[in-house]
Amino acid sequence: MAELDRTETETELHRALALLSAGEVVGVPTETVYGLAADGLNESAVRRVFAIKGRPPGHPVILHVGTSEEVVRYAADVPLAARRLMDVFWPGPLTLILPRSGAVPDVVTGGLPTVGLRMPAHPLTLALLQRFGRPLAAPSANRFGRVSPTTAEHVRADLGADVPLVLDGGACVIGLESTIVDVTGAEPRLRRPGAITPGEMQERAGVRVYVDDGAGLPVPGSLPSHYAPRAQVLLVPADELWSRVRELSLLGPVGVLDRGVAPPDLPANVTVCAMGQTGAELAQRLYAALRLLDERGALHIVSVMPEAIGLGEAIVDRLQRAAAPRP
Ligand code: TXA
Ligand code: MG
């Protein structure tokens, strides 16, 4: 969390509460990515979020809650699997798709009979939610189709004057959007991979989550090129990384997501981002690196494809979307 003393934090929280109560939007930190939050029960406030993001209507947004007890207000039914997952993983990077209650406005669910609920773990946003006492509808605080923000500066750079306040909670510790599990059917299904993996859900909550490709879901996260920087992203085998980088550098500036040791004699137009050794470091730094390389004017961003195990599955998912052809 950013260095805020208590009075500063209090002042910021008060400003945020006043804005939210007035139907305004606020940028908020979470452990995954920054969200663009509005009162989830105020239809016109949620519409403002869509307008600012440039998000087409009909795309559902996640409702964030400050306590697990609130879930029964917004979900018509809470199956046992959902209960178990909430008990183990909330507050945390897990969104549950549940049957919606009548309290949830249509604009939040995109007209679907379901609602996505999550209790985030960031202390500042949890405090905000608990004081507000109402759910916050919050998609990632980026313009539609762009990379999610993982710092308050990213939010300001993307949304600028459209957002009257961004609560600065420091760099997001996870760096990738929450795991989404749909618990409305006969068996729980993974809708978006994230930091909480099916293996962990089985192990720690005794809940088996089925994985399919989610094809045919009318949600923005399922568009192939949703997490796109401006540069063309290329995923290459490890032993080809530096030869491809040199080749591409002849065409223009190149960015590299590097997890090893870069050779010393690279062309001047190559920017190397050190992504660390662990999957957690790679996840935490990924979006900031894509943004930085865009700012440097990279035509191409080259990365080695990480192994799709554990957290690697979520990273591979985001890298593949970043690399997919644009619509
Ligand atoms: O980590 C996160 O989940 C971040 C932080 C801010 O909480 N939020 C986030 O929101 O990534 P967004 O709107 O960028 O992505 C939410 C995803 C979308 O793919 C949306 O379609 C899906 O959740 N979703 C929300 N409600 C849904 C529902 N009722 N049924 C199916 N998918 C839903
Ligand atoms: Mg998003």
mmCIF file of C-alpha atoms and ligand atoms in Angstrom:
data_model
loop_
_atom_site.group_PDB
_atom_site.id
_atom_site.type_symbol
_atom_site.label_atom_id
_atom_site.label_comp_id
_atom_site.label_asym_id
_atom_site.label_seq_id
_atom_site.Cartn_x
_atom_site.Cartn_y
_atom_site.Cartn_z
ATOM 1 C CA MET A 1 0.000 0.000 0.000
ATOM 2 C CA ALA A 2 1.208 3.535 -0.732
ATOM 3 C CA GLU A 3 2.581 5.538 2.157
ATOM 4 C CA LEU A 4 -0.476 7.310 3.461
ATOM 5 C CA ASP A 5 -0.711 8.327 7.076
ATOM 6 C CA ARG A 6 -3.924 7.773 8.924
ATOM 7 C CA THR A 7 -5.401 11.219 8.467
ATOM 8 C CA GLU A 8 -4.615 11.218 4.752
ATOM 9 C CA THR A 9 -6.270 7.821 4.390
ATOM 10 C CA GLU A 10 -9.297 9.050 6.316
ATOM 11 C CA THR A 11 -9.605 12.136 4.133
ATOM 12 C CA GLU A 12 -9.355 10.056 0.958
ATOM 13 C CA LEU A 13 -11.920 7.549 2.206
ATOM 14 C CA HIS A 14 -14.313 10.358 3.088
ATOM 15 C CA ARG A 15 -13.930 11.913 -0.342
ATOM 16 C CA ALA A 16 -14.499 8.521 -1.962
ATOM 17 C CA LEU A 17 -17.634 7.888 0.112
ATOM 18 C CA ALA A 18 -19.033 11.328 -0.733
ATOM 19 C CA LEU A 19 -18.423 10.806 -4.457
ATOM 20 C CA LEU A 20 -19.920 7.305 -4.483
ATOM 21 C CA SER A 21 -22.992 8.495 -2.566
ATOM 22 C CA ALA A 22 -23.428 11.242 -5.166
ATOM 23 C CA GLY A 23 -23.454 8.680 -8.001
ATOM 24 C CA GLU A 24 -19.874 9.456 -9.070
ATOM 25 C CA VAL A 25 -17.094 7.005 -9.919
ATOM 26 C CA VAL A 26 -13.856 6.346 -8.009
ATOM 27 C CA GLY A 27 -10.737 4.414 -9.009
ATOM 28 C CA VAL A 28 -10.002 1.785 -6.351
ATOM 29 C CA PRO A 29 -7.067 -0.536 -5.677
ATOM 30 C CA THR A 30 -7.606 -4.262 -5.312
ATOM 31 C CA GLU A 31 -5.107 -7.088 -4.911
ATOM 32 C CA THR A 32 -5.666 -8.074 -8.575
ATOM 33 C CA VAL A 33 -5.970 -4.875 -10.667
ATOM 34 C CA TYR A 34 -7.431 -1.394 -10.110
ATOM 35 C CA GLY A 35 -11.200 -1.102 -10.503
ATOM 36 C CA LEU A 36 -13.419 1.753 -11.664
ATOM 37 C CA ALA A 37 -16.058 1.708 -8.955
ATOM 38 C CA ALA A 38 -19.589 3.051 -8.671
ATOM 39 C CA ASP A 39 -22.538 2.361 -6.367
ATOM 40 C CA GLY A 40 -23.670 -1.035 -7.658
ATOM 41 C CA LEU A 41 -27.304 -0.343 -6.781
ATOM 42 C CA ASN A 42 -27.398 3.004 -8.592
ATOM 43 C CA GLU A 43 -28.178 2.386 -12.252
ATOM 44 C CA SER A 44 -27.076 5.725 -13.599
ATOM 45 C CA ALA A 45 -23.801 5.564 -11.639
ATOM 46 C CA VAL A 46 -23.043 2.161 -13.179
ATOM 47 C CA ARG A 47 -23.899 3.569 -16.612
ATOM 48 C CA ARG A 48 -21.257 6.235 -16.048
ATOM 49 C CA VAL A 49 -18.684 3.490 -15.538
ATOM 50 C CA PHE A 50 -19.634 1.983 -18.909
ATOM 51 C CA ALA A 51 -19.502 5.379 -20.594
ATOM 52 C CA ILE A 52 -16.076 6.261 -19.166
ATOM 53 C CA LYS A 53 -14.581 2.876 -20.083
ATOM 54 C CA GLY A 54 -16.176 2.897 -23.507
ATOM 55 C CA ARG A 55 -17.526 -0.531 -22.617
ATOM 56 C CA PRO A 56 -20.447 -1.668 -24.756
ATOM 57 C CA PRO A 57 -23.688 -2.100 -22.781
ATOM 58 C CA GLY A 58 -24.753 -5.680 -22.150
ATOM 59 C CA HIS A 59 -21.381 -6.686 -20.670
ATOM 60 C CA PRO A 60 -21.830 -7.724 -17.025
ATOM 61 C CA VAL A 61 -19.679 -6.161 -14.277
ATOM 62 C CA ILE A 62 -18.590 -7.675 -10.974
ATOM 63 C CA LEU A 63 -20.265 -6.519 -7.745
ATOM 64 C CA HIS A 64 -17.726 -6.146 -4.948
ATOM 65 C CA VAL A 65 -18.872 -6.691 -1.380
ATOM 66 C CA GLY A 66 -17.267 -5.852 1.971
ATOM 67 C CA THR A 67 -18.493 -8.941 3.848
ATOM 68 C CA SER A 68 -19.554 -12.508 2.922
ATOM 69 C CA GLU A 69 -22.828 -11.981 4.787
ATOM 70 C CA GLU A 70 -24.002 -9.489 2.149
ATOM 71 C CA VAL A 71 -23.963 -12.130 -0.561
ATOM 72 C CA VAL A 72 -27.485 -13.316 0.258
ATOM 73 C CA ARG A 73 -28.805 -9.843 -0.607
ATOM 74 C CA TYR A 74 -27.549 -10.029 -4.173
ATOM 75 C CA ALA A 75 -27.597 -13.787 -4.855
ATOM 76 C CA ALA A 76 -30.926 -15.592 -5.002
ATOM 77 C CA ASP A 77 -29.254 -18.821 -3.963
ATOM 78 C CA VAL A 78 -25.812 -19.666 -2.550
ATOM 79 C CA PRO A 79 -24.913 -23.278 -3.367
ATOM 80 C CA LEU A 80 -22.675 -25.262 -1.001
ATOM 81 C CA ALA A 81 -19.710 -25.075 -3.384
ATOM 82 C CA ALA A 82 -19.938 -21.265 -3.366
ATOM 83 C CA ARG A 83 -20.099 -21.217 0.438
ATOM 84 C CA ARG A 84 -16.994 -23.345 0.713
ATOM 85 C CA LEU A 85 -15.060 -21.260 -1.804
ATOM 86 C CA MET A 86 -16.056 -18.026 -0.064
ATOM 87 C CA ASP A 87 -15.073 -19.434 3.355
ATOM 88 C CA VAL A 88 -11.595 -20.328 2.165
ATOM 89 C CA PHE A 89 -10.730 -17.679 -0.433
ATOM 90 C CA TRP A 90 -12.567 -14.476 0.569
ATOM 91 C CA PRO A 91 -11.445 -11.790 0.825
ATOM 92 C CA GLY A 92 -9.359 -12.612 -2.227
ATOM 93 C CA PRO A 93 -8.974 -12.883 -6.004
ATOM 94 C CA LEU A 94 -12.004 -15.087 -6.634
ATOM 95 C CA THR A 95 -15.258 -14.015 -8.319
ATOM 96 C CA LEU A 96 -18.300 -16.260 -8.040
ATOM 97 C CA ILE A 97 -21.075 -16.229 -10.616
ATOM 98 C CA LEU A 98 -24.341 -16.834 -8.739
ATOM 99 C CA PRO A 99 -28.037 -16.577 -9.557
ATOM 100 C CA ARG A 100 -28.929 -12.909 -9.060
ATOM 101 C CA SER A 101 -31.516 -11.506 -6.684
ATOM 102 C CA GLY A 102 -34.049 -8.800 -7.533
ATOM 103 C CA ALA A 103 -31.895 -6.212 -5.728
ATOM 104 C CA VAL A 104 -29.305 -6.202 -8.529
ATOM 105 C CA PRO A 105 -29.952 -3.713 -11.359
ATOM 106 C CA ASP A 106 -30.019 -5.049 -14.945
ATOM 107 C CA VAL A 107 -27.203 -2.743 -15.971
ATOM 108 C CA VAL A 108 -24.855 -4.658 -13.618
ATOM 109 C CA THR A 109 -25.644 -8.111 -14.979
ATOM 110 C CA GLY A 110 -26.036 -7.113 -18.603
ATOM 111 C CA GLY A 111 -29.531 -8.582 -18.382
ATOM 112 C CA LEU A 112 -28.195 -12.046 -17.414
ATOM 113 C CA PRO A 113 -29.998 -14.066 -14.715
ATOM 114 C CA THR A 114 -26.673 -14.253 -12.844
ATOM 115 C CA VAL A 115 -24.384 -11.879 -10.958
ATOM 116 C CA GLY A 116 -20.621 -11.943 -10.380
ATOM 117 C CA LEU A 117 -19.680 -11.314 -6.721
ATOM 118 C CA ARG A 118 -16.269 -10.812 -5.159
ATOM 119 C CA MET A 119 -14.888 -9.630 -1.817
ATOM 120 C CA PRO A 120 -11.517 -8.027 -2.620
ATOM 121 C CA ALA A 121 -8.569 -8.242 -0.218
ATOM 122 C CA HIS A 122 -7.066 -4.753 -0.459
ATOM 123 C CA PRO A 123 -7.413 -3.089 2.988
ATOM 124 C CA LEU A 124 -8.265 0.358 1.589
ATOM 125 C CA THR A 125 -11.054 -0.882 -0.674
ATOM 126 C CA LEU A 126 -12.340 -3.293 1.966
ATOM 127 C CA ALA A 127 -12.602 -0.367 4.399
ATOM 128 C CA LEU A 128 -14.399 1.654 1.724
ATOM 129 C CA LEU A 129 -16.876 -1.171 1.017
ATOM 130 C CA GLN A 130 -17.597 -1.799 4.676
ATOM 131 C CA ARG A 131 -18.265 1.863 5.372
ATOM 132 C CA PHE A 132 -20.293 2.358 2.216
ATOM 133 C CA GLY A 133 -22.465 -0.628 3.146
ATOM 134 C CA ARG A 134 -23.521 -1.068 -0.489
ATOM 135 C CA PRO A 135 -21.838 -3.125 -3.191
ATOM 136 C CA LEU A 136 -19.472 -1.483 -5.663
ATOM 137 C CA ALA A 137 -19.807 -2.352 -9.335
ATOM 138 C CA ALA A 138 -16.241 -2.233 -10.628
ATOM 139 C CA PRO A 139 -14.714 -3.418 -13.870
ATOM 140 C CA SER A 140 -10.974 -2.988 -14.383
ATOM 141 C CA ALA A 141 -10.205 0.746 -14.601
ATOM 142 C CA ASN A 142 -8.921 0.776 -18.188
ATOM 143 C CA ARG A 143 -10.486 1.869 -21.452
ATOM 144 C CA PHE A 144 -12.332 -1.051 -23.052
ATOM 145 C CA GLY A 145 -10.004 -3.584 -24.674
ATOM 146 C CA ARG A 146 -6.830 -2.172 -23.125
ATOM 147 C CA VAL A 147 -4.495 -3.701 -20.553
ATOM 148 C CA SER A 148 -5.785 -3.586 -16.957
ATOM 149 C CA PRO A 149 -4.151 -1.014 -14.639
ATOM 150 C CA THR A 150 -2.023 -2.225 -11.733
ATOM 151 C CA THR A 151 -1.090 1.190 -10.285
ATOM 152 C CA ALA A 152 -3.012 4.401 -9.569
ATOM 153 C CA GLU A 153 -0.819 6.140 -12.197
ATOM 154 C CA HIS A 154 -2.016 3.654 -14.829
ATOM 155 C CA VAL A 155 -5.619 4.578 -14.024
ATOM 156 C CA ARG A 156 -4.900 8.301 -14.272
ATOM 157 C CA ALA A 157 -3.003 7.787 -17.530
ATOM 158 C CA ASP A 158 -5.940 5.851 -19.050
ATOM 159 C CA LEU A 159 -8.961 7.690 -17.697
ATOM 160 C CA GLY A 160 -7.530 11.050 -16.640
ATOM 161 C CA ALA A 161 -10.023 13.803 -15.933
ATOM 162 C CA ASP A 162 -13.016 11.451 -16.355
ATOM 163 C CA VAL A 163 -12.329 10.068 -12.875
ATOM 164 C CA PRO A 164 -12.531 12.613 -10.025
ATOM 165 C CA LEU A 165 -10.601 10.447 -7.538
ATOM 166 C CA VAL A 166 -8.266 7.460 -7.664
ATOM 167 C CA LEU A 167 -7.487 5.928 -4.279
ATOM 168 C CA ASP A 168 -3.784 5.101 -4.330
ATOM 169 C CA GLY A 169 -3.213 1.700 -2.769
ATOM 170 C CA GLY A 170 0.174 1.078 -4.341
ATOM 171 C CA ALA A 171 0.994 -1.540 -6.975
ATOM 172 C CA CYS A 172 -1.408 -4.489 -7.065
ATOM 173 C CA VAL A 173 0.200 -7.515 -5.445
ATOM 174 C CA ILE A 174 -1.254 -10.114 -7.819
ATOM 175 C CA GLY A 175 -1.415 -8.139 -11.055
ATOM 176 C CA LEU A 176 -3.919 -10.318 -12.958
ATOM 177 C CA GLU A 177 -7.728 -10.185 -12.820
ATOM 178 C CA SER A 178 -9.554 -12.508 -10.407
ATOM 179 C CA THR A 179 -10.315 -16.151 -11.071
ATOM 180 C CA ILE A 180 -13.974 -16.459 -12.111
ATOM 181 C CA VAL A 181 -15.965 -19.567 -11.182
ATOM 182 C CA ASP A 182 -19.556 -20.090 -12.280
ATOM 183 C CA VAL A 183 -21.450 -21.951 -9.565
ATOM 184 C CA THR A 184 -24.905 -21.666 -11.132
ATOM 185 C CA GLY A 185 -24.826 -25.050 -12.895
ATOM 186 C CA ALA A 186 -24.719 -28.667 -11.765
ATOM 187 C CA GLU A 187 -20.928 -28.410 -11.356
ATOM 188 C CA PRO A 188 -18.681 -25.370 -10.786
ATOM 189 C CA ARG A 189 -16.965 -24.153 -13.968
ATOM 190 C CA LEU A 190 -13.883 -22.012 -14.474
ATOM 191 C CA ARG A 191 -14.758 -18.920 -16.561
ATOM 192 C CA ARG A 192 -11.468 -17.035 -16.246
ATOM 193 C CA PRO A 193 -8.170 -18.399 -14.881
ATOM 194 C CA GLY A 194 -6.491 -16.310 -12.170
ATOM 195 C CA ALA A 195 -4.266 -16.536 -9.113
ATOM 196 C CA ILE A 196 -6.563 -19.062 -7.423
ATOM 197 C CA THR A 197 -6.262 -22.268 -9.429
ATOM 198 C CA PRO A 198 -8.632 -25.245 -9.774
ATOM 199 C CA GLY A 199 -5.986 -27.355 -7.999
ATOM 200 C CA GLU A 200 -6.061 -25.068 -4.965
ATOM 201 C CA MET A 201 -9.859 -24.959 -4.912
ATOM 202 C CA GLN A 202 -9.923 -28.754 -4.876
ATOM 203 C CA GLU A 203 -7.210 -28.999 -2.262
ATOM 204 C CA ARG A 204 -8.206 -26.246 0.138
ATOM 205 C CA ALA A 205 -12.003 -26.108 -0.248
ATOM 206 C CA GLY A 206 -12.759 -29.602 -1.517
ATOM 207 C CA VAL A 207 -14.511 -28.086 -4.542
ATOM 208 C CA ARG A 208 -13.899 -29.591 -7.960
ATOM 209 C CA VAL A 209 -13.970 -26.876 -10.610
ATOM 210 C CA TYR A 210 -14.400 -28.022 -14.189
ATOM 211 C CA VAL A 211 -12.393 -26.355 -16.902
ATOM 212 C CA ASP A 212 -13.663 -25.937 -20.432
ATOM 213 C CA ASP A 213 -12.768 -23.308 -22.980
ATOM 214 C CA GLY A 214 -15.714 -21.060 -22.070
ATOM 215 C CA ALA A 215 -16.464 -20.644 -25.761
ATOM 216 C CA GLY A 216 -19.734 -18.984 -26.641
ATOM 217 C CA LEU A 217 -19.968 -16.901 -23.486
ATOM 218 C CA PRO A 218 -21.163 -13.386 -24.326
ATOM 219 C CA VAL A 219 -18.692 -11.718 -21.937
ATOM 220 C CA PRO A 220 -15.847 -9.313 -22.700
ATOM 221 C CA GLY A 221 -13.183 -11.443 -21.019
ATOM 222 C CA SER A 222 -13.925 -14.115 -23.605
ATOM 223 C CA LEU A 223 -13.059 -11.973 -26.638
ATOM 224 C CA PRO A 224 -9.781 -13.345 -28.054
ATOM 225 C CA SER A 225 -7.875 -10.045 -28.079
ATOM 226 C CA HIS A 226 -9.233 -8.447 -24.910
ATOM 227 C CA TYR A 227 -5.940 -7.730 -23.137
ATOM 228 C CA ALA A 228 -4.170 -5.935 -25.921
ATOM 229 C CA PRO A 229 -1.248 -3.526 -25.831
ATOM 230 C CA ARG A 230 -0.663 -1.513 -29.025
ATOM 231 C CA ALA A 231 2.448 -3.492 -29.962
ATOM 232 C CA GLN A 232 2.224 -6.877 -31.652
ATOM 233 C CA VAL A 233 2.922 -9.561 -29.024
ATOM 234 C CA LEU A 234 4.859 -12.662 -30.082
ATOM 235 C CA LEU A 235 5.246 -15.788 -27.981
ATOM 236 C CA VAL A 236 8.325 -17.792 -28.917
ATOM 237 C CA PRO A 237 10.208 -20.912 -27.757
ATOM 238 C CA ALA A 238 12.959 -20.116 -25.195
ATOM 239 C CA ASP A 239 15.841 -21.084 -27.494
ATOM 240 C CA GLU A 240 14.651 -18.696 -30.230
ATOM 241 C CA LEU A 241 14.077 -15.652 -28.011
ATOM 242 C CA TRP A 242 17.194 -13.590 -28.700
ATOM 243 C CA SER A 243 17.494 -14.442 -32.399
ATOM 244 C CA ARG A 244 13.875 -13.360 -32.916
ATOM 245 C CA VAL A 245 14.475 -10.180 -30.920
ATOM 246 C CA ARG A 246 17.463 -9.278 -33.127
ATOM 247 C CA GLU A 247 15.474 -10.024 -36.295
ATOM 248 C CA LEU A 248 12.525 -7.905 -35.196
ATOM 249 C CA SER A 249 14.768 -5.034 -34.082
ATOM 250 C CA LEU A 250 15.522 -4.434 -37.782
ATOM 251 C CA LEU A 251 11.842 -3.460 -38.217
ATOM 252 C CA GLY A 252 11.622 -1.077 -35.263
ATOM 253 C CA PRO A 253 11.661 -0.868 -31.440
ATOM 254 C CA VAL A 254 11.296 -4.231 -29.671
ATOM 255 C CA GLY A 255 10.307 -5.017 -26.087
ATOM 256 C CA VAL A 256 11.298 -8.225 -24.349
ATOM 257 C CA LEU A 257 9.643 -9.872 -21.346
ATOM 258 C CA ASP A 258 12.756 -11.540 -19.997
ATOM 259 C CA ARG A 259 12.965 -14.136 -17.256
ATOM 260 C CA GLY A 260 16.604 -15.062 -17.675
ATOM 261 C CA VAL A 261 19.738 -13.083 -18.326
ATOM 262 C CA ALA A 262 19.710 -10.830 -21.394
ATOM 263 C CA PRO A 263 22.780 -10.959 -23.650
ATOM 264 C CA PRO A 264 25.011 -7.855 -23.340
ATOM 265 C CA ASP A 265 25.209 -6.787 -27.004
ATOM 266 C CA LEU A 266 21.573 -6.077 -27.902
ATOM 267 C CA PRO A 267 20.617 -3.389 -30.452
ATOM 268 C CA ALA A 268 19.840 0.028 -28.942
ATOM 269 C CA ASN A 269 16.150 -0.149 -29.867
ATOM 270 C CA VAL A 270 15.565 -3.235 -27.692
ATOM 271 C CA THR A 271 14.027 -2.644 -24.242
ATOM 272 C CA VAL A 272 14.347 -5.553 -21.830
ATOM 273 C CA CYS A 273 11.889 -5.864 -18.937
ATOM 274 C CA ALA A 274 13.108 -8.117 -16.119
ATOM 275 C CA MET A 275 10.082 -10.208 -15.204
ATOM 276 C CA GLY A 276 11.660 -12.117 -12.300
ATOM 277 C CA GLN A 277 12.023 -15.847 -11.837
ATOM 278 C CA THR A 278 8.691 -16.900 -10.329
ATOM 279 C CA GLY A 279 5.240 -17.027 -11.870
ATOM 280 C CA ALA A 280 4.012 -14.641 -9.171
ATOM 281 C CA GLU A 281 6.617 -12.032 -10.164
ATOM 282 C CA LEU A 282 5.796 -12.420 -13.838
ATOM 283 C CA ALA A 283 2.067 -11.961 -13.128
ATOM 284 C CA GLN A 284 2.645 -8.964 -10.884
ATOM 285 C CA ARG A 285 4.833 -7.172 -13.435
ATOM 286 C CA LEU A 286 3.118 -8.213 -16.671
ATOM 287 C CA TYR A 287 0.651 -5.374 -17.302
ATOM 288 C CA ALA A 288 3.065 -2.657 -16.171
ATOM 289 C CA ALA A 289 5.653 -4.057 -18.591
ATOM 290 C CA LEU A 290 3.180 -4.125 -21.504
ATOM 291 C CA ARG A 291 2.267 -0.500 -20.770
ATOM 292 C CA LEU A 292 5.896 0.593 -20.466
ATOM 293 C CA LEU A 293 6.785 -1.058 -23.769
ATOM 294 C CA ASP A 294 3.829 0.607 -25.461
ATOM 295 C CA GLU A 295 5.095 3.959 -24.161
ATOM 296 C CA ARG A 296 8.538 3.189 -25.569
ATOM 297 C CA GLY A 297 6.871 2.748 -28.946
ATOM 298 C CA ALA A 298 7.659 -0.953 -29.276
ATOM 299 C CA LEU A 299 6.366 -2.381 -32.553
ATOM 300 C CA HIS A 300 6.835 -5.900 -31.222
ATOM 301 C CA ILE A 301 6.852 -7.396 -27.740
ATOM 302 C CA VAL A 302 8.533 -10.790 -27.519
ATOM 303 C CA SER A 303 8.066 -13.224 -24.660
ATOM 304 C CA VAL A 304 8.799 -16.836 -23.979
ATOM 305 C CA MET A 305 5.590 -18.791 -23.446
ATOM 306 C CA PRO A 306 5.500 -19.734 -19.723
ATOM 307 C CA GLU A 307 4.430 -23.195 -18.631
ATOM 308 C CA ALA A 308 0.653 -23.405 -18.234
ATOM 309 C CA ILE A 309 0.680 -24.866 -14.741
ATOM 310 C CA GLY A 310 -0.649 -23.216 -11.565
ATOM 311 C CA LEU A 311 -0.622 -19.443 -11.915
ATOM 312 C CA GLY A 312 1.068 -20.007 -15.298
ATOM 313 C CA GLU A 313 -2.329 -20.877 -16.756
ATOM 314 C CA ALA A 314 -3.656 -17.372 -16.091
ATOM 315 C CA ILE A 315 -0.470 -15.789 -17.443
ATOM 316 C CA VAL A 316 -0.609 -17.859 -20.626
ATOM 317 C CA ASP A 317 -4.295 -16.914 -21.013
ATOM 318 C CA ARG A 318 -3.493 -13.165 -20.826
ATOM 319 C CA LEU A 319 -0.409 -13.433 -23.056
ATOM 320 C CA GLN A 320 -2.369 -15.356 -25.682
ATOM 321 C CA ARG A 321 -5.096 -12.726 -25.658
ATOM 322 C CA ALA A 322 -2.447 -10.011 -25.941
ATOM 323 C CA ALA A 323 -0.926 -11.878 -28.890
ATOM 324 C CA ALA A 324 -4.240 -12.619 -30.661
ATOM 325 C CA PRO A 325 -5.040 -10.768 -33.901
ATOM 326 C CA ARG A 326 -7.020 -7.553 -33.265
ATOM 327 C CA PRO A 327 -10.637 -7.308 -34.440
HETATM 328 O O1 TXA B 1 -9.937 -8.886 -10.514
HETATM 329 C C1 TXA B 1 -11.007 -8.517 -11.020
HETATM 330 O O2 TXA B 1 -11.934 -9.288 -11.245
HETATM 331 C C2 TXA B 1 -11.107 -7.024 -11.373
HETATM 332 C C3 TXA B 1 -11.131 -6.231 -10.080
HETATM 333 C C4 TXA B 1 -11.380 -4.774 -10.295
HETATM 334 O O3 TXA B 1 -12.080 -6.775 -9.200
HETATM 335 N N1 TXA B 1 -12.281 -6.782 -12.140
HETATM 336 C C5 TXA B 1 -12.398 -7.158 -13.429
HETATM 337 O O4 TXA B 1 -13.591 -6.717 -14.017
HETATM 338 O O5 TXA B 1 -11.563 -7.780 -14.038
HETATM 339 P P1 TXA B 1 -13.854 -6.784 -15.575
HETATM 340 O O6 TXA B 1 -15.189 -6.137 -15.752
HETATM 341 O O7 TXA B 1 -12.722 -6.187 -16.297
HETATM 342 O O8 TXA B 1 -14.006 -8.296 -15.859
HETATM 343 C C6 TXA B 1 -15.079 -8.979 -15.253
HETATM 344 C C7 TXA B 1 -15.377 -10.239 -15.977
HETATM 345 C C8 TXA B 1 -15.874 -9.976 -17.377
HETATM 346 O O9 TXA B 1 -15.299 -10.921 -18.255
HETATM 347 C C9 TXA B 1 -17.366 -10.206 -17.223
HETATM 348 O O10 TXA B 1 -17.967 -10.582 -18.409
HETATM 349 C C10 TXA B 1 -17.419 -11.291 -16.186
HETATM 350 O O11 TXA B 1 -16.430 -10.905 -15.286
HETATM 351 N N2 TXA B 1 -18.723 -11.326 -15.502
HETATM 352 C C11 TXA B 1 -19.234 -10.423 -14.641
HETATM 353 N N3 TXA B 1 -20.484 -10.768 -14.277
HETATM 354 C C12 TXA B 1 -20.768 -11.918 -14.926
HETATM 355 C C13 TXA B 1 -21.913 -12.767 -14.992
HETATM 356 N N4 TXA B 1 -23.023 -12.521 -14.320
HETATM 357 N N5 TXA B 1 -21.839 -13.858 -15.777
HETATM 358 C C14 TXA B 1 -20.718 -14.129 -16.485
HETATM 359 N N6 TXA B 1 -19.613 -13.361 -16.467
HETATM 360 C C15 TXA B 1 -19.634 -12.274 -15.701
HETATM 361 MG MG MG B 2 -11.325 -5.726 -17.727
#
